[in-house]
Short mmCIF file of N, CA and C in Angstrom, two decimals:
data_model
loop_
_atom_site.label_atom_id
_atom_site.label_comp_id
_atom_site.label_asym_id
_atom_site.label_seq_id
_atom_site.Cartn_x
_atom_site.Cartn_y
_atom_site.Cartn_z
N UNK A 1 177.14 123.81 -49.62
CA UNK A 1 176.89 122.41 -49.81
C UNK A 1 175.41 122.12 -49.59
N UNK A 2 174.96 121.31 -50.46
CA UNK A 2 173.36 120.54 -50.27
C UNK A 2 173.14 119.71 -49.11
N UNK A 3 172.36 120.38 -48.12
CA UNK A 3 171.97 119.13 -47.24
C UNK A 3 173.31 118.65 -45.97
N UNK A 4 174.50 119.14 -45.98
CA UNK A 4 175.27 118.69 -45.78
C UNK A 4 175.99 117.75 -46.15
N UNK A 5 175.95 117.48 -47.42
CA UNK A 5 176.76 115.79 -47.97
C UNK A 5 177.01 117.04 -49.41
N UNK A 6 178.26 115.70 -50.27
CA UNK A 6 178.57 116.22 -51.13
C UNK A 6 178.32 114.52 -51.97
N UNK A 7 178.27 114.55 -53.49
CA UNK A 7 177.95 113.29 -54.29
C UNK A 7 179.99 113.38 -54.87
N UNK A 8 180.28 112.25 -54.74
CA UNK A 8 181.36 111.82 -55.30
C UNK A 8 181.76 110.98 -56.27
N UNK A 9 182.61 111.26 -57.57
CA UNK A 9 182.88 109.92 -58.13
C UNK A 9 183.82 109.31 -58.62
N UNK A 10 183.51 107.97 -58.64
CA UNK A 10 184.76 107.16 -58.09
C UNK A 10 184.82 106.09 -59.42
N UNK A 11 186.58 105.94 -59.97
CA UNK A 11 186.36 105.15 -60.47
C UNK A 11 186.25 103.61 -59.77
N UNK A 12 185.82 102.68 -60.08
CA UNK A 12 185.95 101.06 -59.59
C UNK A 12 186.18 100.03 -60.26
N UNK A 13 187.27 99.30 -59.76
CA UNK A 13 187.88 98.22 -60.81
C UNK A 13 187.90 96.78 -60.23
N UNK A 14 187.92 95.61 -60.58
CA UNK A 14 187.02 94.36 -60.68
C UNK A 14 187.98 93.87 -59.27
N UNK A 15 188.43 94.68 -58.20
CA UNK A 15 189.30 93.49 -57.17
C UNK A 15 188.35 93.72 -56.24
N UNK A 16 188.71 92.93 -55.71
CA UNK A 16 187.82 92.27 -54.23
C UNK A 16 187.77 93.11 -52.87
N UNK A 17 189.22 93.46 -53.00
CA UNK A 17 190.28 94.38 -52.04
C UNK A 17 189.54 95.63 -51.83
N UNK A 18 189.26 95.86 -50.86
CA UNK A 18 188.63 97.27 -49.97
C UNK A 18 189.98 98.56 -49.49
N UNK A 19 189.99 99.41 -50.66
CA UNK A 19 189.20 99.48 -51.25
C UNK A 19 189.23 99.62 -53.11
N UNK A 20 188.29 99.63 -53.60
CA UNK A 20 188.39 99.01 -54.96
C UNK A 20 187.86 99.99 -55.82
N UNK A 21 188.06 101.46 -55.56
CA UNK A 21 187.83 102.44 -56.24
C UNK A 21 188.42 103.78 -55.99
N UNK A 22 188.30 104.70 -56.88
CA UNK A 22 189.34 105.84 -56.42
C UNK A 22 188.63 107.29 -56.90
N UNK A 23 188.78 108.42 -56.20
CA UNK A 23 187.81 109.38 -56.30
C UNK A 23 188.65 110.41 -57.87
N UNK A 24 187.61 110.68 -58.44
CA UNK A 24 187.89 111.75 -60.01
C UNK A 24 187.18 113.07 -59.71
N UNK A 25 186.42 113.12 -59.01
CA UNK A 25 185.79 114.66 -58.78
C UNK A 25 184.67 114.50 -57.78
N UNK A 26 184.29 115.40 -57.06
CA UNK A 26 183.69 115.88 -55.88
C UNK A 26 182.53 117.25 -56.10
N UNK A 27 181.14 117.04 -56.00
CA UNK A 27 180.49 117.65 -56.73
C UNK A 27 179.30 118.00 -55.47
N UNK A 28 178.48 119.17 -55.85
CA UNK A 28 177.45 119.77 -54.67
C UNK A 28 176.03 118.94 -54.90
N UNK A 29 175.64 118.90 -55.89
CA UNK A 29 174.48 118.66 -56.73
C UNK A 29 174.73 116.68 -57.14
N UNK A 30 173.58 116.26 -57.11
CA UNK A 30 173.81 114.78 -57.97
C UNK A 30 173.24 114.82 -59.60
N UNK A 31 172.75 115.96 -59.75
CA UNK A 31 172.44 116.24 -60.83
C UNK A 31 173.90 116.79 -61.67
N UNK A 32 174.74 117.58 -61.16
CA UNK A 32 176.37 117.72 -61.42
C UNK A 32 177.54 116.52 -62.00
N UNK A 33 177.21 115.74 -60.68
CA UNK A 33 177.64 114.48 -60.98
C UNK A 33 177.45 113.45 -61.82
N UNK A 34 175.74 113.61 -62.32
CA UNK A 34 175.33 112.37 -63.09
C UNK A 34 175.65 113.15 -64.49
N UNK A 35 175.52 113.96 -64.54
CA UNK A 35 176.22 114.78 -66.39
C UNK A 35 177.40 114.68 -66.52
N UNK A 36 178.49 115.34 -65.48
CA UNK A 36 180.13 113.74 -65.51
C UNK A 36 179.92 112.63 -65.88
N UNK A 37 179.23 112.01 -64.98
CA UNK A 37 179.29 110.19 -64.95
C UNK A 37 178.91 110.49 -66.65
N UNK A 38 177.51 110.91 -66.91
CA UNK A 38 177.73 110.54 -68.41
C UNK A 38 178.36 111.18 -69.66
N UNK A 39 179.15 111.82 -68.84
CA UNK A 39 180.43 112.52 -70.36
C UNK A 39 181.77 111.48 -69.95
N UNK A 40 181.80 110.82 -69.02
CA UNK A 40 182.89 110.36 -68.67
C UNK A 40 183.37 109.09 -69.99
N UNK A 41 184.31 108.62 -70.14
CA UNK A 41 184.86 107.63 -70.80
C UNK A 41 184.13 106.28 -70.64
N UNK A 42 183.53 105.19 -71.58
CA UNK A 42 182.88 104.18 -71.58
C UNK A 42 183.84 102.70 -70.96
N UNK A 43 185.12 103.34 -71.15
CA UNK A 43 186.07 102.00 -70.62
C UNK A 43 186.36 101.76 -69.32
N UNK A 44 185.70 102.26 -68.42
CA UNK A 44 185.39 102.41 -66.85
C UNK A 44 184.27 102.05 -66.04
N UNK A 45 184.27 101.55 -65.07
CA UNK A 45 183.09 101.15 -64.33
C UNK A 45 183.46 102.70 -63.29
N UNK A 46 182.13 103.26 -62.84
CA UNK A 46 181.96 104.41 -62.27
C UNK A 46 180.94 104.50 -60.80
N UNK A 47 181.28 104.72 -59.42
CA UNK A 47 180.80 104.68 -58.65
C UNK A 47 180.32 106.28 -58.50
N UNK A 48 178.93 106.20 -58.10
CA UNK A 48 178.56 107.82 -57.48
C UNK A 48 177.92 107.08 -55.96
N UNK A 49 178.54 108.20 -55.46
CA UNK A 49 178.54 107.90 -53.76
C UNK A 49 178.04 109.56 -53.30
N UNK A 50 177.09 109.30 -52.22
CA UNK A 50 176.55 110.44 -51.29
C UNK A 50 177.39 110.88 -50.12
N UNK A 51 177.89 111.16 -50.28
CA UNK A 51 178.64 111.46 -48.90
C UNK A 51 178.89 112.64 -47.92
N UNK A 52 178.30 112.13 -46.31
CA UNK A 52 178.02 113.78 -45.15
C UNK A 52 179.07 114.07 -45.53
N UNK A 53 178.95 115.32 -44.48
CA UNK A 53 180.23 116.10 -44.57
C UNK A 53 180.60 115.94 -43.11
N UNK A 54 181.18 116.32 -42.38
CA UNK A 54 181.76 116.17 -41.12
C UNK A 54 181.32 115.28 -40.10
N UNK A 55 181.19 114.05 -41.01
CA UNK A 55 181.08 112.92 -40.68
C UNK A 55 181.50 111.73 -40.71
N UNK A 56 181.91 110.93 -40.18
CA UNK A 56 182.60 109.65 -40.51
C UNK A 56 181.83 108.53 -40.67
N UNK A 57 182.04 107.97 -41.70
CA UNK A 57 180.72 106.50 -42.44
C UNK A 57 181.67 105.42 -42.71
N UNK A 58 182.74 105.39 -41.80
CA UNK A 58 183.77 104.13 -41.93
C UNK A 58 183.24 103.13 -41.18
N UNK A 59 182.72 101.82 -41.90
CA UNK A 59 182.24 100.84 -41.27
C UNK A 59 183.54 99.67 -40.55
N UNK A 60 183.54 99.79 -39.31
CA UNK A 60 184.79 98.87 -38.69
C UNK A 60 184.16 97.46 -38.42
N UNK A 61 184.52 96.74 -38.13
CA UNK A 61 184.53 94.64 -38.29
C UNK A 61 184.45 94.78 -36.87
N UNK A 62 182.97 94.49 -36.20
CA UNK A 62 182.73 93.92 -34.52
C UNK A 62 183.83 93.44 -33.55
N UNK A 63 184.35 92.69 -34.23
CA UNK A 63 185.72 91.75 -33.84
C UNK A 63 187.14 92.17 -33.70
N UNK A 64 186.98 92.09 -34.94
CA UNK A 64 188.69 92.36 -35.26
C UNK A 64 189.02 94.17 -35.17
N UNK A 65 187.61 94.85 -35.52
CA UNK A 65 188.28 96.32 -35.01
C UNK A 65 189.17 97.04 -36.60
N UNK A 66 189.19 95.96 -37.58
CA UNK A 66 189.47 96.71 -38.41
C UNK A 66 188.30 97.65 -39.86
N UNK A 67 189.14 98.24 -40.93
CA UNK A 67 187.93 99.28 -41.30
C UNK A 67 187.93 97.69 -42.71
N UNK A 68 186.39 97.63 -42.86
CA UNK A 68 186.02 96.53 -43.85
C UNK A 68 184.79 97.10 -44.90
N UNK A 69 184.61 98.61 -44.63
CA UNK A 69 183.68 99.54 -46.01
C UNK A 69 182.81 100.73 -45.17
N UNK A 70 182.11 100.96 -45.62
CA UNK A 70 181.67 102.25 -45.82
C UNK A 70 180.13 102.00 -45.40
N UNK A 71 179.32 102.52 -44.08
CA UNK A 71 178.23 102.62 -43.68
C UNK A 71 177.53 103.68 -43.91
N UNK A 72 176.51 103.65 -43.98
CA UNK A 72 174.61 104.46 -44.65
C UNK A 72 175.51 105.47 -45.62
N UNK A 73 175.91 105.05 -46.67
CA UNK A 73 176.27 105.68 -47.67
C UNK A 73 175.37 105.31 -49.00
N UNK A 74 174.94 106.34 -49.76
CA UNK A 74 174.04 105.87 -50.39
C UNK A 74 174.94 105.59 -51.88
N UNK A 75 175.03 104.65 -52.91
CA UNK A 75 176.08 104.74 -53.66
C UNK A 75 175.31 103.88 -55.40
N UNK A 76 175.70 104.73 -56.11
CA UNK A 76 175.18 103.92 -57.50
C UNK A 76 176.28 103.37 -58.35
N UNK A 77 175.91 101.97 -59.17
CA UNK A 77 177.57 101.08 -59.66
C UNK A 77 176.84 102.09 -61.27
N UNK A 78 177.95 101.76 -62.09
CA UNK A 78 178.09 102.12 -63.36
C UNK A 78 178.05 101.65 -64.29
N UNK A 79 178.52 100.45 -65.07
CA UNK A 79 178.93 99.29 -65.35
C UNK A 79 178.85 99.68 -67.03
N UNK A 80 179.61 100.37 -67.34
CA UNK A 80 179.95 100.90 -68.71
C UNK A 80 181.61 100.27 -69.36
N UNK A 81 181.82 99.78 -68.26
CA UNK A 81 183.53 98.89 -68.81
C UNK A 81 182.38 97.30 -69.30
N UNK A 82 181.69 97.00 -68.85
CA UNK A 82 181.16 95.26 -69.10
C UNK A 82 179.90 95.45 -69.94
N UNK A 83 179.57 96.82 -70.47
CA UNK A 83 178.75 96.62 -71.68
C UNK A 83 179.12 96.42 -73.14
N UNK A 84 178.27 95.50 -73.66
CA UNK A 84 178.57 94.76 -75.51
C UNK A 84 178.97 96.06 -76.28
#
């Protein structure tokens, strides 16, 4: 693995609800990943996400203690479902 993180990608679909995307493949390289992302299908919005490895980046809510997203994750949107 590079660096210790692996690049992931995810599809993502228009709800609000955490969470709002779902993983299609798991890759070493972001250079790997971004030649997927662009062979992938145009009727999809597509998340690429950085992600450690034996690490946990679950961001929990001060308060309430529950999980509400994903901390120092570095992540790019896609937006190939909402182009003309």
């Amino acid at each position: 693995m590079t660096n210790g993180y692996v690049w992931g990608i995810f599809v993502a679909d228009g709800t609000a609800i955490f969470p709002n995307f779902f993983p299609i493949g798991i890759y070493t390289t972001c250079e790997l990943a971004m030649n997927e992302v662009n062979a992938l299908p145009r009727d999809h919005n597509y998340q690429v996400l950085r992600m450690p490895l034996n690490k946990s980046f679950a961001y929990l809510h001060k308060k309430s203690g529950k999980l509400v997203g994903m901390d120092a994750i570095h992540h790019e949107h896609f937006h190939f479902k909402d182009e003309s």
